[in-house]
Backbone as numpy.savetxt, mean C-alpha at the origin, in Angstrom:
# Nx Ny Nz CAx CAy CAz Cx Cy Cz
4.66 -16.72 12.79 5.29 -15.42 12.88 4.19 -14.36 12.79
4.24 -13.39 13.66 3.22 -12.36 13.71 3.35 -11.39 12.54
2.19 -10.93 12.05 2.15 -10.01 10.92 2.92 -8.73 11.23
2.78 -8.22 12.45 3.45 -6.98 12.83 4.98 -7.14 12.75
5.46 -8.31 13.11 6.90 -8.58 13.05 7.38 -8.60 11.60
6.60 -9.23 10.73 6.96 -9.27 9.31 6.95 -7.86 8.73
5.91 -7.10 9.07 5.80 -5.72 8.57 7.00 -4.88 9.04
7.41 -5.05 10.28 8.56 -4.32 10.82 9.85 -4.71 10.08
10.00 -6.00 9.80 11.18 -6.46 9.07 11.24 -5.84 7.68
10.08 -5.79 7.00 10.03 -5.21 5.65 10.40 -3.73 5.70
9.86 -3.01 6.69 10.19 -1.58 6.80 11.67 -1.36 7.11
12.23 -2.17 8.00 13.65 -2.04 8.32 14.51 -2.32 7.09
14.14 -3.32 6.34 14.91 -3.67 5.15 14.81 -2.57 4.10
13.62 -1.98 3.95 13.45 -0.95 2.94 14.27 0.29 3.25
14.55 0.53 4.52 15.35 1.71 4.88 16.84 1.39 5.00
17.22 0.15 4.72 18.64 -0.22 4.79 19.20 -0.50 3.40
20.48 -0.81 3.35 21.13 -1.14 2.09 21.13 -2.64 1.82
20.49 -3.41 2.69 20.43 -4.86 2.49 19.64 -5.17 1.23
20.06 -6.21 0.52 19.31 -6.63 -0.66 18.63 -7.97 -0.43
19.05 -8.69 0.61 18.44 -9.98 0.91 18.52 -10.23 2.41
17.45 -10.83 2.95 17.38 -11.11 4.38 16.60 -12.41 4.57
17.09 -13.26 5.47 16.41 -14.52 5.73 16.36 -14.73 7.24
15.19 -15.16 7.76 15.01 -15.40 9.19 14.28 -16.72 9.37
14.78 -17.53 10.32 14.16 -18.80 10.59 13.86 -18.87 12.08
12.60 -19.16 12.42 12.18 -19.35 13.81 11.42 -20.66 13.89
12.06 -21.69 14.38 11.42 -23.00 14.43 11.14 -23.49 13.03
9.86 -23.79 12.74 9.46 -24.26 11.42 9.11 -23.13 10.48
9.05 -21.92 10.99 8.70 -20.76 10.16 9.96 -20.13 9.58
9.87 -19.77 8.32 11.00 -19.18 7.63 10.50 -18.05 6.75
11.18 -16.92 6.79 10.81 -15.79 5.92 12.07 -15.33 5.21
11.91 -15.04 3.92 13.02 -14.56 3.11 12.56 -13.31 2.38
13.29 -12.22 2.56 12.99 -10.95 1.90 14.11 -10.66 0.91
13.74 -10.24 -0.28 14.73 -9.95 -1.31 14.35 -8.64 -1.97
15.29 -7.75 -2.09 15.06 -6.44 -2.69 15.85 -6.35 -3.98
15.13 -6.07 -5.08 15.77 -5.93 -6.37 15.44 -4.57 -6.93
16.40 -3.96 -7.59 16.17 -2.66 -8.21 15.74 -2.85 -9.65
14.72 -2.08 -10.07 14.29 -2.11 -11.46 15.25 -1.25 -12.27
15.53 -1.67 -13.47 16.46 -0.92 -14.30 15.85 0.37 -14.85
14.51 0.39 -15.07 13.88 1.56 -15.67 13.29 2.50 -14.63
13.29 2.12 -13.37 12.66 2.94 -12.33 13.48 2.84 -11.06
13.40 3.82 -10.21 14.15 3.81 -8.97 13.42 3.13 -7.83
12.20 2.69 -8.05 11.46 2.02 -7.00 12.10 0.68 -6.69
11.90 0.22 -5.44 12.43 -1.06 -5.01 11.29 -2.05 -4.90
11.51 -3.25 -5.40 10.51 -4.31 -5.28 10.92 -5.25 -4.17
9.97 -5.66 -3.36 10.20 -6.67 -2.36 9.46 -7.91 -2.80
10.07 -9.03 -2.60 9.42 -10.29 -2.90 9.43 -11.13 -1.63
8.52 -10.83 -0.68 8.50 -11.62 0.54 8.07 -13.06 0.22
8.80 -14.00 0.77 8.48 -15.40 0.56 8.36 -16.04 1.93
7.14 -16.33 2.35 6.92 -16.96 3.63 6.70 -18.44 3.36
7.55 -19.27 3.96 7.46 -20.70 3.71 6.77 -21.37 4.88
5.45 -21.30 4.89 4.65 -22.01 5.87 3.23 -22.06 5.32
2.43 -22.94 5.85 1.05 -23.04 5.40 0.24 -21.94 6.06
-0.33 -21.08 5.25 -1.12 -19.97 5.76 -2.50 -20.07 5.14
-3.52 -20.01 5.97 -4.89 -20.01 5.46 -5.26 -18.57 5.13
-5.69 -18.34 3.90 -6.03 -17.00 3.45 -7.54 -16.85 3.49
-7.98 -15.77 4.11 -9.41 -15.51 4.12 -9.63 -14.03 3.85
-10.73 -13.71 3.19 -11.03 -12.33 2.86 -11.77 -11.70 4.03
-11.30 -10.55 4.48 -11.90 -9.86 5.60 -12.71 -8.69 5.09
-13.80 -8.39 5.74 -14.62 -7.23 5.38 -14.70 -6.30 6.58
-14.70 -5.00 6.32 -14.83 -4.02 7.38 -16.28 -3.98 7.85
-16.48 -3.55 9.11 -17.84 -3.44 9.61 -18.60 -2.38 8.83
-17.91 -1.36 8.38 -18.52 -0.35 7.53 -17.77 -0.35 6.21
-18.50 -0.46 5.13 -17.85 -0.45 3.82 -18.18 0.85 3.12
-17.40 1.17 2.12 -17.57 2.40 1.37 -18.11 2.06 0.00
-19.08 2.80 -0.45 -19.66 2.60 -1.77 -18.58 2.86 -2.81
-18.37 1.92 -3.72 -17.29 2.05 -4.70 -17.48 3.25 -5.61
-18.68 3.78 -5.69 -18.89 4.94 -6.56 -18.32 6.22 -5.96
-17.91 6.19 -4.66 -17.37 7.40 -4.04 -15.91 7.63 -4.40
-15.21 6.63 -4.90 -13.80 6.78 -5.27 -13.69 7.22 -6.71
-12.85 8.19 -6.96 -12.61 8.65 -8.33 -11.32 8.01 -8.82
-11.40 6.83 -9.40 -10.20 6.13 -9.83 -9.86 6.47 -11.26
-8.58 6.41 -11.54 -8.06 6.62 -12.88 -7.31 5.35 -13.24
-7.72 4.66 -14.27 -7.12 3.38 -14.63 -5.83 3.52 -15.42
-5.59 4.66 -16.03 -4.42 4.81 -16.88 -3.14 4.80 -16.05
-2.18 4.02 -16.48 -0.89 3.92 -15.81 0.14 4.88 -16.41
-0.19 5.49 -17.57 0.79 6.31 -18.28 0.73 7.79 -17.91
-0.02 8.15 -16.89 -0.12 9.55 -16.47 1.21 9.94 -15.83
1.83 11.05 -16.30 3.10 11.44 -15.72 2.93 11.89 -14.27
3.87 11.51 -13.44 3.83 11.88 -12.03 5.25 11.93 -11.49
5.43 12.78 -10.49 6.74 12.90 -9.86 6.92 11.85 -8.76
5.81 11.48 -8.10 5.86 10.53 -6.99 4.75 9.50 -7.14
4.97 8.34 -6.53 3.95 7.29 -6.49 3.81 6.85 -5.05
2.58 6.86 -4.55 2.31 6.34 -3.21 1.95 4.87 -3.39
2.67 4.00 -2.69 2.46 2.57 -2.82 1.88 1.99 -1.54
1.30 0.82 -1.64 0.72 0.14 -0.49 1.84 -0.36 0.42
1.80 0.01 1.70 2.84 -0.45 2.63 2.59 -1.85 3.17
1.43 -2.43 2.85 1.10 -3.77 3.30 0.01 -4.36 2.42
-0.22 -5.64 2.59 -1.26 -6.35 1.85 -2.57 -6.19 2.60
-3.65 -5.95 1.87 -4.94 -5.84 2.53 -6.00 -5.30 1.58
-7.11 -4.84 2.15 -8.21 -4.28 1.38 -8.16 -2.77 1.48
-8.14 -2.10 0.33 -8.04 -0.64 0.28 -9.42 0.00 0.39
-9.50 1.05 1.20 -10.73 1.85 1.31 -10.36 3.31 1.06
-11.15 3.98 0.22 -10.85 5.36 -0.14 -11.48 6.37 0.80
-12.36 5.93 1.71 -13.02 6.84 2.64 -13.14 6.18 4.01
-13.48 7.01 5.00 -13.57 6.53 6.38 -14.76 5.60 6.62
-15.87 5.89 5.96 -17.08 5.11 6.17 -17.92 5.10 4.90
-18.90 4.23 4.88 -19.81 4.14 3.74 -20.53 5.47 3.54
-20.49 5.95 2.31 -21.17 7.21 1.98 -20.35 8.45 2.28
-19.21 8.31 2.93 -18.36 9.46 3.26 -17.57 9.89 2.04
-17.13 11.13 2.04 -16.29 11.65 0.96 -14.96 10.91 0.98
-14.37 10.64 -0.18 -13.05 10.00 -0.21 -12.00 10.92 0.43
-10.95 10.29 0.98 -9.88 11.06 1.58 -9.27 12.02 0.56
-9.00 11.51 -0.65 -8.45 12.35 -1.72 -9.06 11.93 -3.05
-9.09 12.89 -3.98 -9.57 12.64 -5.34 -8.58 13.26 -6.31
-8.70 12.91 -7.58 -7.85 13.50 -8.61 -8.05 15.01 -8.59
-6.94 15.74 -8.59 -6.99 17.20 -8.56 -6.78 17.79 -7.18
-6.90 16.98 -6.13 -6.69 17.47 -4.76 -5.20 17.75 -4.53
-4.93 18.78 -3.76 -3.56 19.09 -3.33 -3.40 18.48 -1.94
-2.36 17.66 -1.78 -2.14 16.98 -0.50 -0.83 17.42 0.12
-0.74 17.21 1.43 0.46 17.56 2.19 1.09 16.29 2.73
2.35 16.37 3.06 3.06 15.25 3.66 2.38 14.90 4.99
2.11 13.62 5.19 1.46 13.16 6.42 -0.06 13.11 6.33
-0.64 13.60 5.25 -2.09 13.59 5.09 -2.57 12.16 4.79
-3.67 11.75 5.40 -4.25 10.43 5.15 -4.87 10.42 3.76
-4.48 9.43 2.94 -4.99 9.33 1.57 -5.87 8.09 1.38
-5.88 7.19 2.35 -6.68 5.98 2.25 -6.47 5.11 3.47
-7.16 3.98 3.48 -7.05 3.01 4.58 -6.84 1.64 3.95
-5.97 0.85 4.56 -5.83 -0.55 4.16 -6.16 -1.40 5.38
-7.15 -2.28 5.18 -7.53 -3.19 6.25 -6.72 -4.47 6.10
-6.05 -4.85 7.17 -5.28 -6.09 7.17 -5.46 -6.74 8.54
-5.85 -7.98 8.53 -6.04 -8.75 9.77 -6.99 -8.03 10.73
-8.07 -7.48 10.18 -9.12 -6.78 10.92 -8.62 -5.48 11.58
-7.47 -4.99 11.15 -6.96 -3.71 11.63 -7.02 -2.70 10.49
-7.47 -1.50 10.80 -7.55 -0.43 9.80 -6.27 0.39 9.90
-5.49 0.41 8.83 -4.21 1.12 8.79 -4.34 2.33 7.88
-4.20 3.53 8.46 -4.27 4.74 7.66 -3.02 4.85 6.80
-3.20 5.19 5.54 -2.08 5.38 4.62 -1.85 6.88 4.52
-0.67 7.31 4.93 -0.33 8.73 4.89 0.61 9.00 3.72
0.45 10.17 3.15 1.30 10.57 2.03 2.69 10.92 2.54
3.69 10.49 1.81 5.07 10.86 2.10 5.47 12.09 1.30
4.54 12.58 0.47 4.85 13.65 -0.47 3.84 14.78 -0.38
4.25 15.94 -0.91 3.35 17.07 -1.10 3.16 17.23 -2.59
1.95 17.56 -2.99 1.69 17.78 -4.40 0.24 17.58 -4.74
-0.02 17.42 -6.04 -1.38 17.25 -6.54 -1.62 15.80 -6.95
-2.75 15.25 -6.54 -3.12 13.89 -6.93 -3.51 13.92 -8.41
-2.73 13.22 -9.24 -3.02 13.19 -10.68 -3.66 11.87 -11.10
-3.61 10.86 -10.23 -4.26 9.59 -10.56 -4.50 8.78 -9.29
-5.68 8.17 -9.22 -6.01 7.19 -8.19 -6.04 5.86 -8.92
-5.13 4.95 -8.56 -4.91 3.74 -9.34 -5.63 2.51 -8.82
-6.33 2.62 -7.70 -7.05 1.48 -7.14 -8.49 1.87 -6.86
-9.34 0.86 -6.82 -10.75 1.08 -6.53 -11.04 0.78 -5.07
-12.14 1.32 -4.59 -12.57 1.05 -3.23 -12.82 -0.45 -3.04
-12.40 -0.97 -1.90 -12.54 -2.37 -1.53 -11.72 -3.32 -2.39
-10.75 -2.78 -3.11 -9.86 -3.62 -3.93 -8.77 -4.19 -3.02
-8.46 -5.47 -3.20 -7.36 -6.08 -2.47 -6.07 -5.61 -3.12
-5.15 -5.10 -2.30 -3.88 -4.58 -2.81 -2.72 -5.39 -2.25
-1.63 -5.39 -2.99 -0.42 -6.10 -2.58 0.60 -5.11 -2.05
1.56 -5.61 -1.31 2.63 -4.77 -0.80 3.37 -4.15 -1.99
3.58 -2.84 -1.94 4.31 -2.15 -2.99 3.48 -1.78 -4.21
2.21 -2.15 -4.24 1.35 -1.82 -5.38 1.09 -0.32 -5.43
1.24 0.31 -6.59 0.96 1.75 -6.70 -0.51 2.05 -6.41
-0.74 3.06 -5.56 -2.10 3.47 -5.20 -2.46 4.83 -5.80
-1.51 5.78 -5.75 -1.75 7.13 -6.22 -0.51 7.65 -6.96
-0.75 8.51 -7.94 0.34 9.24 -8.61 0.21 10.69 -8.18
1.34 11.28 -7.79 1.37 12.64 -7.26 2.32 13.48 -8.09
1.89 14.69 -8.45 2.74 15.64 -9.19 3.19 16.74 -8.25
4.44 17.17 -8.39 4.95 18.30 -7.58 4.14 19.54 -7.89
4.06 20.41 -6.92 3.38 21.70 -7.13 4.34 22.82 -6.89
């Protein structure tokens, strides 16, 4: 099953009221399940792909020096919004090695603004903000492998 097809299924499910979805194509089977957390309004997806997949770590042709990202490790910083990873891959905080990060703590961002890049299957996917506000925390480091739904940034309303 192609990665783009799985990604499309996850996006369709996240925008619907479905709580569980299962698809079988030949020997490949995918099951998506959405559960609501009792303490938070975020939705968790637990994709379960039942096939043998070889996992390999991919590196970008240009990497970013990890010292260029201003990360905040604290998870208890109050925020109105959380930007999460829309896919699994390697997170990059800037366009190229030595370049300024897309956003840093204290920056004011607009809806649709690029806040980072996630590399998946040798494709660079720009992560755009769905919110307007001030970046109060950067929760991941440059070149860190991120999971689907993992919090990347905390944003406060302005």
